[in-house]
Each structure stands twice: as C-alpha cells, then as structure tokens.
Amino acid sequence: MSFSGNVRKELSGNISPARHCQIAEAAAFIGMCGTVAINSFDQYSVRLHSENFLVARKVFTLLEKTFNIKADISIRRNISKDSVSYAVVIRRHQDALRVLQATKMIGEHRQDADAIHAFNPLVIQQTCCKRAFLRGAFQAAGSMSDPNKSYHFEIVCALPEAARQIQSVICSFGMDAKVVPRKKSFVVYLKEGSQIVDILNVMEAHVSLMELENVRILKEMRNSVNRKVNCETANINKTVSAAVKQVEDITYLRDTVGFENLPESLVETALARLENPEAALKELGQAMTPPVGKSGINHRLRKLSEMADKVRQERGGLL
C-alpha cells in the first residue's frame, strides 16, 4: 500500500467521540464526494461515492454512529478498467433530511438541490471540529506523495469556493496552503515536509506522522553526509591543484635559474615539496628543520610561485 493509502487507512479507524466532530467530518464527506437528490415527490436522498473501500466503510460507520442510520451500500465493478466503486446511499427521506440539517447544508425549510450548500462555517467553529473536517476532506478527495521521493499533500475540489474554504481551515492551524486550478478542478496543496508533518498532526494521523518524520531524518542525514563529502572532495581537489602548480613552479625555477641564489629557507621548502608532492601544508611544515607552521610554509611556496612567474615574464613565457 502507498504512503497515501496508509494515511487514509489510519484515518479510517479514527472517529471522534464527540458528536459535533462527527457531524463536521460527515459534512466534509458529503461536500467532497456526495450528491443530494430531490425526487418528484420532493423527497431527499444522499449518495456518497468512493473508489476506496476504507472510505466507504468509514462513511457507513460514521453515519451509523452519528445518526443511527443504516445506509445502503452498492458496489459497482468496471471490468474494462479493472476497478471497483462504492456508493453509500441514504434512501429514506427523513434520514437524509436529518443528516442535511445536522450538517447545516439545508435549513429548517426545504430547498431545491441547487440551493443546498456544503461546508457551513457553523459546523467547523471549534478546533476539534476543524480537525475532523480535514480528516473527512482528505479521505474523500486527498492524496500524498511518497515522502522518500518528494513532499506533496493535496485535496482536490470541484468548486473554487470549497477549495478556498479548505485552504482557510488549513491556514488556521498556521500552515501556508495554496490553491491552484487543475483541469476542471481546484487543488489545495502543501509542499514543505514540515507543513505536511503539521497537517498529519492536525488530522491525528500520528503513526503516519512518525513514519514521515523517520523518512525526513534519514533524508536530512543523507543530505548532510553528501554535503560534507562534496565539501571534502572540493577541498582535496583544491589542495591537489595547488600542489601540482607548486611543483610546476619549483621545477621551472630549478631548470631555468637554479636554486643557487635562493635563500636557504626557500631551497629547503622547494626540495621538500618536490620530494613530497602530495603532502598537505601542515605535513610539509613538520618535515622542515626546525618545523614550520602552515602559514609559514604557505608563504614560502607563494614566494616561490611569484619568483617563477617573474622568471617567465622576463623570458617572455606565459603566465
């Protein structure tokens, strides 16, 4: 099962004991994957559709716990696409009316289907209800990428108003959710790993949160090691390049003007570098008699390079 599937599975077993939170989660399910129908006899019915069995089971259980309703479940198999879809249906008018009124999708007076609105702010006034609402919205229309590959959390909405309201609820917890249109839908998303950890905490998916944190720690350790290795490699390359240049300059001085007129300290340093072309400055300094510090050796080698460049100029050579 994918990471997103594991999150959905964990959330499917989480039903708040408070009825107001149960209503908030039911409102999210109906608003995100539900349709309300009114027949010719002015009778209501509610159908909630999902291609995920865990979501269908959660909706069925939620309706039973919250409203003491025994909804119907229908299963449809698409042989050509090798897929299965589930529908949880509230067929009885009185049951559907009770659910719609509790979730504040309709008022006390009957309305036509076009006048029914989802996500009434009155349902999600409390923080605990906002948590339950986001749980329902994610289970109905959300997904997450594999954190080993990238960090991405999204909830797909059919209407821009729904997307903006979900964005507002997420942002109320201190996160910076964005909305972007995608084809005929509107996507509310988070991209940063730390914010995805926060949204999992808000939805109370604590097992998935720990799994994500473990992945983040391993990725941070791996990145830290890679940065150190790259830094050390760059330093080694820099040291090797400098040593090669020093050997070239000393060899040029020896083969052109010789070491006879050079100060004894520079001659000693030049010979030590030729004998130890791969030695670091500190090692080279320790080979001197008496030992010379790293800055002292660096000064002598720089002096030799400057002398070599001066001889090249005098002889018409290239720098």
mmCIF file of C-alpha atoms in Angstrom:
data_model
loop_
_atom_site.group_PDB
_atom_site.id
_atom_site.type_symbol
_atom_site.label_atom_id
_atom_site.label_comp_id
_atom_site.label_asym_id
_atom_site.label_seq_id
_atom_site.Cartn_x
_atom_site.Cartn_y
_atom_site.Cartn_z
ATOM 1 C CA MET A 1 0.000 0.000 0.000
ATOM 2 C CA SER A 2 1.223 3.511 -0.811
ATOM 3 C CA PHE A 3 2.027 6.070 1.875
ATOM 4 C CA SER A 4 -1.146 7.963 0.948
ATOM 5 C CA GLY A 5 -3.114 4.724 1.311
ATOM 6 C CA ASN A 6 -1.582 4.113 4.738
ATOM 7 C CA VAL A 7 -2.633 7.593 5.868
ATOM 8 C CA ARG A 8 -6.171 7.000 4.614
ATOM 9 C CA LYS A 9 -6.250 3.609 6.330
ATOM 10 C CA GLU A 10 -5.150 5.134 9.633
ATOM 11 C CA LEU A 11 -7.727 7.924 9.394
ATOM 12 C CA SER A 12 -10.491 5.472 8.518
ATOM 13 C CA GLY A 13 -10.215 3.989 12.010
ATOM 14 C CA ASN A 14 -10.357 7.392 13.725
ATOM 15 C CA ILE A 15 -13.866 8.527 14.660
ATOM 16 C CA SER A 16 -14.121 11.311 17.207
ATOM 17 C CA PRO A 17 -16.224 10.505 20.294
ATOM 18 C CA ALA A 18 -17.802 13.986 20.173
ATOM 19 C CA ARG A 19 -20.968 14.211 18.078
ATOM 20 C CA HIS A 20 -20.201 17.743 16.836
ATOM 21 C CA CYS A 21 -16.890 16.482 15.415
ATOM 22 C CA GLN A 22 -18.645 13.512 13.818
ATOM 23 C CA ILE A 23 -21.056 15.944 12.134
ATOM 24 C CA ALA A 24 -18.133 18.061 10.885
ATOM 25 C CA GLU A 25 -16.459 15.010 9.334
ATOM 26 C CA ALA A 26 -19.753 13.870 7.798
ATOM 27 C CA ALA A 27 -20.175 17.350 6.293
ATOM 28 C CA ALA A 28 -16.743 17.052 4.667
ATOM 29 C CA PHE A 29 -17.592 13.660 3.167
ATOM 30 C CA ILE A 30 -20.918 14.847 1.782
ATOM 31 C CA GLY A 31 -19.405 18.060 0.435
ATOM 32 C CA MET A 32 -16.433 16.344 -1.223
ATOM 33 C CA CYS A 33 -17.836 13.062 -2.546
ATOM 34 C CA GLY A 34 -21.572 13.291 -2.014
ATOM 35 C CA THR A 35 -24.591 14.293 -4.089
ATOM 36 C CA VAL A 36 -28.038 15.296 -2.886
ATOM 37 C CA ALA A 37 -31.096 14.394 -4.953
ATOM 38 C CA ILE A 38 -34.719 15.508 -4.673
ATOM 39 C CA ASN A 39 -37.289 13.336 -6.469
ATOM 40 C CA SER A 40 -40.601 14.322 -7.992
ATOM 41 C CA PHE A 41 -42.317 13.805 -4.613
ATOM 42 C CA ASP A 42 -39.987 16.367 -3.015
ATOM 43 C CA GLN A 43 -38.138 13.616 -1.179
ATOM 44 C CA TYR A 44 -34.416 13.899 -0.335
ATOM 45 C CA SER A 45 -31.741 11.233 -0.736
ATOM 46 C CA VAL A 46 -27.958 11.393 -0.303
ATOM 47 C CA ARG A 47 -25.364 9.339 -2.192
ATOM 48 C CA LEU A 48 -21.684 9.283 -1.273
ATOM 49 C CA HIS A 49 -19.320 7.792 -3.839
ATOM 50 C CA SER A 50 -15.778 6.481 -3.448
ATOM 51 C CA GLU A 51 -13.425 4.095 -5.188
ATOM 52 C CA ASN A 52 -11.799 3.257 -1.865
ATOM 53 C CA PHE A 53 -13.358 0.557 0.300
ATOM 54 C CA LEU A 54 -11.914 2.037 3.522
ATOM 55 C CA VAL A 55 -13.554 5.377 2.795
ATOM 56 C CA ALA A 56 -16.921 3.759 2.032
ATOM 57 C CA ARG A 57 -16.729 1.758 5.258
ATOM 58 C CA LYS A 58 -15.789 4.895 7.230
ATOM 59 C CA VAL A 59 -18.773 6.815 5.814
ATOM 60 C CA PHE A 60 -21.137 3.919 6.599
ATOM 61 C CA THR A 61 -19.821 3.637 10.175
ATOM 62 C CA LEU A 62 -19.860 7.403 10.702
ATOM 63 C CA LEU A 63 -23.500 7.697 9.633
ATOM 64 C CA GLU A 64 -24.474 4.800 11.872
ATOM 65 C CA LYS A 65 -22.659 6.195 14.935
ATOM 66 C CA THR A 66 -23.716 9.802 14.460
ATOM 67 C CA PHE A 67 -27.289 9.481 13.233
ATOM 68 C CA ASN A 68 -28.167 5.837 13.964
ATOM 69 C CA ILE A 69 -28.800 5.365 10.242
ATOM 70 C CA LYS A 70 -28.421 2.106 8.372
ATOM 71 C CA ALA A 71 -27.387 3.326 4.943
ATOM 72 C CA ASP A 72 -27.314 1.101 1.878
ATOM 73 C CA ILE A 73 -24.058 0.147 0.169
ATOM 74 C CA SER A 74 -23.833 -0.631 -3.519
ATOM 75 C CA ILE A 75 -20.758 -1.979 -5.326
ATOM 76 C CA ARG A 76 -20.076 -1.423 -8.999
ATOM 77 C CA ARG A 77 -17.352 -3.221 -10.924
ATOM 78 C CA ASN A 78 -15.853 -1.802 -14.098
ATOM 79 C CA ILE A 79 -14.406 -4.808 -15.887
ATOM 80 C CA SER A 80 -12.811 -2.783 -18.690
ATOM 81 C CA LYS A 81 -10.891 -0.605 -16.193
ATOM 82 C CA ASP A 82 -10.478 -3.374 -13.616
ATOM 83 C CA SER A 83 -11.784 -1.092 -10.881
ATOM 84 C CA VAL A 84 -14.436 -1.121 -8.175
ATOM 85 C CA SER A 85 -16.505 1.812 -6.918
ATOM 86 C CA TYR A 86 -18.651 2.006 -3.811
ATOM 87 C CA ALA A 87 -21.729 4.084 -3.049
ATOM 88 C CA VAL A 88 -23.174 4.700 0.415
ATOM 89 C CA VAL A 89 -26.777 5.779 -0.038
ATOM 90 C CA ILE A 90 -29.224 7.341 2.434
ATOM 91 C CA ARG A 91 -32.505 6.483 0.735
ATOM 92 C CA ARG A 92 -35.091 7.349 3.398
ATOM 93 C CA HIS A 93 -36.216 10.954 3.135
ATOM 94 C CA GLN A 94 -36.372 11.545 6.886
ATOM 95 C CA ASP A 95 -32.851 10.178 7.388
ATOM 96 C CA ALA A 96 -31.416 12.262 4.544
ATOM 97 C CA LEU A 97 -33.211 15.365 5.831
ATOM 98 C CA ARG A 98 -31.857 14.813 9.347
ATOM 99 C CA VAL A 99 -28.277 14.455 8.074
ATOM 100 C CA LEU A 100 -28.505 17.526 5.837
ATOM 101 C CA GLN A 101 -29.966 19.653 8.618
ATOM 102 C CA ALA A 102 -27.373 18.467 11.163
ATOM 103 C CA THR A 103 -24.536 19.297 8.785
ATOM 104 C CA LYS A 104 -26.152 22.704 8.135
ATOM 105 C CA MET A 105 -26.389 22.043 4.399
ATOM 106 C CA ILE A 106 -30.041 22.966 4.498
ATOM 107 C CA GLY A 107 -32.090 24.984 6.968
ATOM 108 C CA GLU A 108 -35.361 24.124 8.603
ATOM 109 C CA HIS A 109 -37.233 24.854 5.389
ATOM 110 C CA ARG A 110 -36.860 22.649 2.335
ATOM 111 C CA GLN A 111 -34.772 23.859 -0.579
ATOM 112 C CA ASP A 112 -34.157 22.711 -4.110
ATOM 113 C CA ALA A 113 -30.907 20.864 -4.915
ATOM 114 C CA ASP A 114 -29.176 23.950 -6.331
ATOM 115 C CA ALA A 115 -29.712 25.887 -3.094
ATOM 116 C CA ILE A 116 -28.023 23.225 -0.926
ATOM 117 C CA HIS A 117 -24.566 24.370 0.171
ATOM 118 C CA ALA A 118 -21.686 22.441 1.690
ATOM 119 C CA PHE A 119 -19.195 23.418 4.395
ATOM 120 C CA ASN A 120 -21.310 25.720 6.506
ATOM 121 C CA PRO A 121 -18.863 27.590 8.805
ATOM 122 C CA LEU A 122 -21.184 26.924 11.764
ATOM 123 C CA VAL A 123 -20.211 23.241 11.613
ATOM 124 C CA ILE A 124 -16.470 23.885 11.993
ATOM 125 C CA GLN A 125 -16.258 26.646 14.586
ATOM 126 C CA GLN A 126 -14.284 24.631 17.141
ATOM 127 C CA THR A 127 -10.689 23.496 16.612
ATOM 128 C CA CYS A 128 -11.560 19.834 17.175
ATOM 129 C CA CYS A 129 -14.276 20.071 14.505
ATOM 130 C CA LYS A 130 -11.792 21.591 12.051
ATOM 131 C CA ARG A 131 -9.515 18.594 12.625
ATOM 132 C CA ALA A 132 -12.381 16.183 11.943
ATOM 133 C CA PHE A 133 -13.436 18.203 8.899
ATOM 134 C CA LEU A 134 -9.943 17.965 7.372
ATOM 135 C CA ARG A 135 -9.853 14.223 8.083
ATOM 136 C CA GLY A 136 -13.034 13.774 6.095
ATOM 137 C CA ALA A 137 -11.929 16.056 3.254
ATOM 138 C CA PHE A 138 -8.612 14.207 2.855
ATOM 139 C CA GLN A 139 -10.201 10.752 2.932
ATOM 140 C CA ALA A 140 -12.787 11.821 0.365
ATOM 141 C CA ALA A 141 -10.521 13.626 -2.130
ATOM 142 C CA GLY A 142 -6.956 13.847 -0.833
ATOM 143 C CA SER A 143 -3.618 12.238 -1.607
ATOM 144 C CA MET A 144 0.036 12.411 -0.597
ATOM 145 C CA SER A 145 3.231 11.590 -2.462
ATOM 146 C CA ASP A 146 5.764 9.047 -1.230
ATOM 147 C CA PRO A 147 7.981 11.099 1.154
ATOM 148 C CA ASN A 148 11.021 9.106 0.002
ATOM 149 C CA LYS A 149 10.598 10.811 -3.377
ATOM 150 C CA SER A 150 9.035 14.200 -2.666
ATOM 151 C CA TYR A 151 6.820 16.116 -0.236
ATOM 152 C CA HIS A 152 3.347 16.859 -1.574
ATOM 153 C CA PHE A 153 -0.098 16.918 0.062
ATOM 154 C CA GLU A 154 -3.265 17.836 -1.798
ATOM 155 C CA ILE A 155 -7.050 17.841 -1.659
ATOM 156 C CA VAL A 156 -8.902 18.110 -4.976
ATOM 157 C CA CYS A 157 -12.132 20.149 -5.007
ATOM 158 C CA ALA A 158 -14.754 20.518 -7.720
ATOM 159 C CA LEU A 159 -15.559 24.136 -6.834
ATOM 160 C CA PRO A 160 -13.253 27.099 -6.091
ATOM 161 C CA GLU A 161 -15.373 28.059 -3.068
ATOM 162 C CA ALA A 162 -14.781 24.650 -1.476
ATOM 163 C CA ALA A 163 -11.036 24.903 -2.190
ATOM 164 C CA ARG A 164 -10.818 28.340 -0.591
ATOM 165 C CA GLN A 165 -12.691 27.168 2.492
ATOM 166 C CA ILE A 166 -10.443 24.127 2.958
ATOM 167 C CA GLN A 167 -7.433 26.385 2.404
ATOM 168 C CA SER A 168 -8.727 28.709 5.119
ATOM 169 C CA VAL A 169 -9.191 25.839 7.578
ATOM 170 C CA ILE A 170 -5.668 24.531 6.942
ATOM 171 C CA CYS A 171 -4.179 28.024 7.284
ATOM 172 C CA SER A 172 -5.978 28.484 10.614
ATOM 173 C CA PHE A 173 -3.506 25.914 12.017
ATOM 174 C CA GLY A 174 -0.510 28.049 10.991
ATOM 175 C CA MET A 175 0.225 26.399 7.644
ATOM 176 C CA ASP A 176 0.553 28.089 4.264
ATOM 177 C CA ALA A 177 -1.764 26.145 1.957
ATOM 178 C CA LYS A 178 -2.028 27.177 -1.692
ATOM 179 C CA VAL A 179 -4.789 26.718 -4.292
ATOM 180 C CA VAL A 180 -4.128 26.036 -7.950
ATOM 181 C CA PRO A 181 -6.550 25.158 -10.796
ATOM 182 C CA ARG A 182 -6.008 21.781 -12.459
ATOM 183 C CA LYS A 183 -8.149 20.983 -15.494
ATOM 184 C CA LYS A 184 -11.725 21.341 -14.202
ATOM 185 C CA SER A 185 -10.758 21.043 -10.529
ATOM 186 C CA PHE A 186 -9.155 23.206 -7.855
ATOM 187 C CA VAL A 187 -6.335 21.749 -5.773
ATOM 188 C CA VAL A 188 -5.439 22.778 -2.227
ATOM 189 C CA TYR A 189 -1.835 21.729 -1.589
ATOM 190 C CA LEU A 190 1.159 21.815 0.751
ATOM 191 C CA LYS A 191 4.738 21.247 -0.464
ATOM 192 C CA GLU A 192 7.069 21.563 2.537
ATOM 193 C CA GLY A 193 7.906 18.486 4.606
ATOM 194 C CA SER A 194 7.461 20.327 7.915
ATOM 195 C CA GLN A 195 3.970 21.514 6.927
ATOM 196 C CA ILE A 196 2.946 18.006 5.843
ATOM 197 C CA VAL A 197 4.058 16.790 9.270
ATOM 198 C CA ASP A 198 1.830 19.510 10.750
ATOM 199 C CA ILE A 199 -1.215 18.539 8.667
ATOM 200 C CA LEU A 200 -0.812 14.879 9.663
ATOM 201 C CA ASN A 201 -0.722 16.010 13.283
ATOM 202 C CA VAL A 202 -3.827 18.140 12.756
ATOM 203 C CA MET A 203 -5.687 15.179 11.226
ATOM 204 C CA GLU A 204 -4.389 12.997 14.095
ATOM 205 C CA ALA A 205 -2.610 10.515 11.813
ATOM 206 C CA HIS A 206 0.154 10.009 14.366
ATOM 207 C CA VAL A 207 1.516 6.686 13.068
ATOM 208 C CA SER A 208 1.935 8.118 9.578
ATOM 209 C CA LEU A 209 3.452 11.254 11.099
ATOM 210 C CA MET A 210 6.172 9.197 12.816
ATOM 211 C CA GLU A 211 6.835 7.294 9.597
ATOM 212 C CA LEU A 212 7.218 10.580 7.707
ATOM 213 C CA GLU A 213 9.500 12.011 10.399
ATOM 214 C CA ASN A 214 11.744 8.930 10.155
ATOM 215 C CA VAL A 215 11.998 9.428 6.395
ATOM 216 C CA ARG A 216 12.793 13.135 6.877
ATOM 217 C CA ILE A 217 15.529 12.347 9.425
ATOM 218 C CA LEU A 218 17.148 9.789 7.106
ATOM 219 C CA LYS A 219 16.983 12.200 4.165
ATOM 220 C CA GLU A 220 18.499 15.002 6.264
ATOM 221 C CA MET A 221 21.315 12.706 7.422
ATOM 222 C CA ARG A 222 21.957 11.584 3.849
ATOM 223 C CA ASN A 223 21.995 15.163 2.585
ATOM 224 C CA SER A 224 24.304 16.226 5.418
ATOM 225 C CA VAL A 225 26.749 13.416 4.635
ATOM 226 C CA ASN A 226 26.650 14.259 0.927
ATOM 227 C CA ARG A 227 27.342 17.935 1.670
ATOM 228 C CA LYS A 228 30.321 17.027 3.848
ATOM 229 C CA VAL A 229 31.687 14.591 1.262
ATOM 230 C CA ASN A 230 31.289 17.173 -1.509
ATOM 231 C CA CYS A 231 32.987 19.803 0.633
ATOM 232 C CA GLU A 232 35.876 17.493 1.489
ATOM 233 C CA THR A 233 36.195 16.447 -2.153
ATOM 234 C CA ALA A 234 36.317 20.088 -3.236
ATOM 235 C CA ASN A 235 38.976 20.821 -0.607
ATOM 236 C CA ILE A 236 41.039 17.820 -1.721
ATOM 237 C CA ASN A 237 40.788 18.884 -5.366
ATOM 238 C CA LYS A 238 41.806 22.420 -4.406
ATOM 239 C CA THR A 239 44.774 21.131 -2.378
ATOM 240 C CA VAL A 240 45.902 18.787 -5.175
ATOM 241 C CA SER A 241 45.613 21.532 -7.810
ATOM 242 C CA ALA A 242 47.650 23.909 -5.638
ATOM 243 C CA ALA A 243 50.322 21.246 -5.025
ATOM 244 C CA VAL A 244 50.589 20.475 -8.765
ATOM 245 C CA LYS A 245 51.025 24.194 -9.507
ATOM 246 C CA GLN A 246 53.676 24.480 -6.796
ATOM 247 C CA VAL A 247 55.645 21.523 -8.180
ATOM 248 C CA GLU A 248 55.463 23.009 -11.692
ATOM 249 C CA ASP A 249 56.751 26.406 -10.474
ATOM 250 C CA ILE A 250 59.588 24.863 -8.422
ATOM 251 C CA THR A 251 60.616 22.608 -11.311
ATOM 252 C CA TYR A 252 60.615 25.605 -13.672
ATOM 253 C CA LEU A 253 62.856 27.604 -11.294
ATOM 254 C CA ARG A 254 65.253 24.692 -10.888
ATOM 255 C CA ASP A 255 65.540 24.076 -14.642
ATOM 256 C CA THR A 256 65.956 27.762 -15.591
ATOM 257 C CA VAL A 257 67.776 29.788 -12.972
ATOM 258 C CA GLY A 258 68.580 27.071 -10.453
ATOM 259 C CA PHE A 259 68.418 27.252 -6.660
ATOM 260 C CA GLU A 260 71.931 28.664 -6.102
ATOM 261 C CA ASN A 261 70.829 32.274 -5.500
ATOM 262 C CA LEU A 262 67.710 31.426 -3.463
ATOM 263 C CA PRO A 263 67.540 31.844 0.338
ATOM 264 C CA GLU A 264 68.213 28.617 2.241
ATOM 265 C CA SER A 265 64.664 28.524 3.645
ATOM 266 C CA LEU A 266 63.142 28.630 0.149
ATOM 267 C CA VAL A 267 65.536 25.966 -1.154
ATOM 268 C CA GLU A 268 64.641 23.678 1.755
ATOM 269 C CA THR A 269 60.922 24.216 1.101
ATOM 270 C CA ALA A 270 61.316 23.672 -2.663
ATOM 271 C CA LEU A 271 63.185 20.385 -2.169
ATOM 272 C CA ALA A 272 60.657 19.221 0.438
ATOM 273 C CA ARG A 273 57.755 19.913 -1.960
ATOM 274 C CA LEU A 274 59.483 18.045 -4.814
ATOM 275 C CA GLU A 275 60.080 15.073 -2.519
ATOM 276 C CA ASN A 276 56.520 15.178 -1.116
ATOM 277 C CA PRO A 277 54.271 16.388 -3.963
ATOM 278 C CA GLU A 278 51.070 15.105 -2.316
ATOM 279 C CA ALA A 279 51.750 16.274 1.253
ATOM 280 C CA ALA A 280 49.465 18.818 2.900
ATOM 281 C CA LEU A 281 50.945 22.134 4.054
ATOM 282 C CA LYS A 282 50.900 21.024 7.687
ATOM 283 C CA GLU A 283 52.771 17.803 6.879
ATOM 284 C CA LEU A 284 55.248 19.721 4.745
ATOM 285 C CA GLY A 285 55.936 22.157 7.585
ATOM 286 C CA GLN A 286 56.586 19.351 10.033
ATOM 287 C CA ALA A 287 59.225 17.931 7.679
ATOM 288 C CA MET A 288 61.266 21.143 7.984
ATOM 289 C CA THR A 289 64.190 21.544 10.424
ATOM 290 C CA PRO A 290 63.110 23.202 12.607
ATOM 291 C CA PRO A 291 59.372 22.619 11.913
ATOM 292 C CA VAL A 292 57.493 25.477 10.231
ATOM 293 C CA GLY A 293 53.836 26.370 10.701
ATOM 294 C CA LYS A 294 51.217 26.013 7.995
ATOM 295 C CA SER A 295 51.086 29.749 7.283
ATOM 296 C CA GLY A 296 54.893 29.902 7.082
ATOM 297 C CA ILE A 297 55.060 27.078 4.521
ATOM 298 C CA ASN A 298 52.262 28.672 2.542
ATOM 299 C CA HIS A 299 54.157 31.993 2.476
ATOM 300 C CA ARG A 300 57.355 30.293 1.215
ATOM 301 C CA LEU A 301 55.539 28.356 -1.528
ATOM 302 C CA ARG A 302 53.720 31.503 -2.619
ATOM 303 C CA LYS A 303 57.064 33.304 -2.782
ATOM 304 C CA LEU A 304 58.492 30.517 -4.982
ATOM 305 C CA SER A 305 55.471 30.764 -7.318
ATOM 306 C CA GLU A 306 55.873 34.536 -7.590
ATOM 307 C CA MET A 307 59.554 34.101 -8.457
ATOM 308 C CA ALA A 308 58.682 31.515 -11.107
ATOM 309 C CA ASP A 309 56.085 33.860 -12.651
ATOM 310 C CA LYS A 310 58.652 36.687 -12.682
ATOM 311 C CA VAL A 311 61.192 34.499 -14.495
ATOM 312 C CA ARG A 312 58.540 33.504 -17.040
ATOM 313 C CA GLN A 313 57.783 37.167 -17.700
ATOM 314 C CA GLU A 314 61.441 38.014 -18.089
ATOM 315 C CA ARG A 315 61.938 35.129 -20.511
ATOM 316 C CA GLY A 316 58.800 36.028 -22.441
ATOM 317 C CA GLY A 317 56.903 32.976 -21.219
ATOM 318 C CA LEU A 318 53.172 32.802 -20.495
ATOM 319 C CA LEU A 319 51.846 33.216 -17.024
#
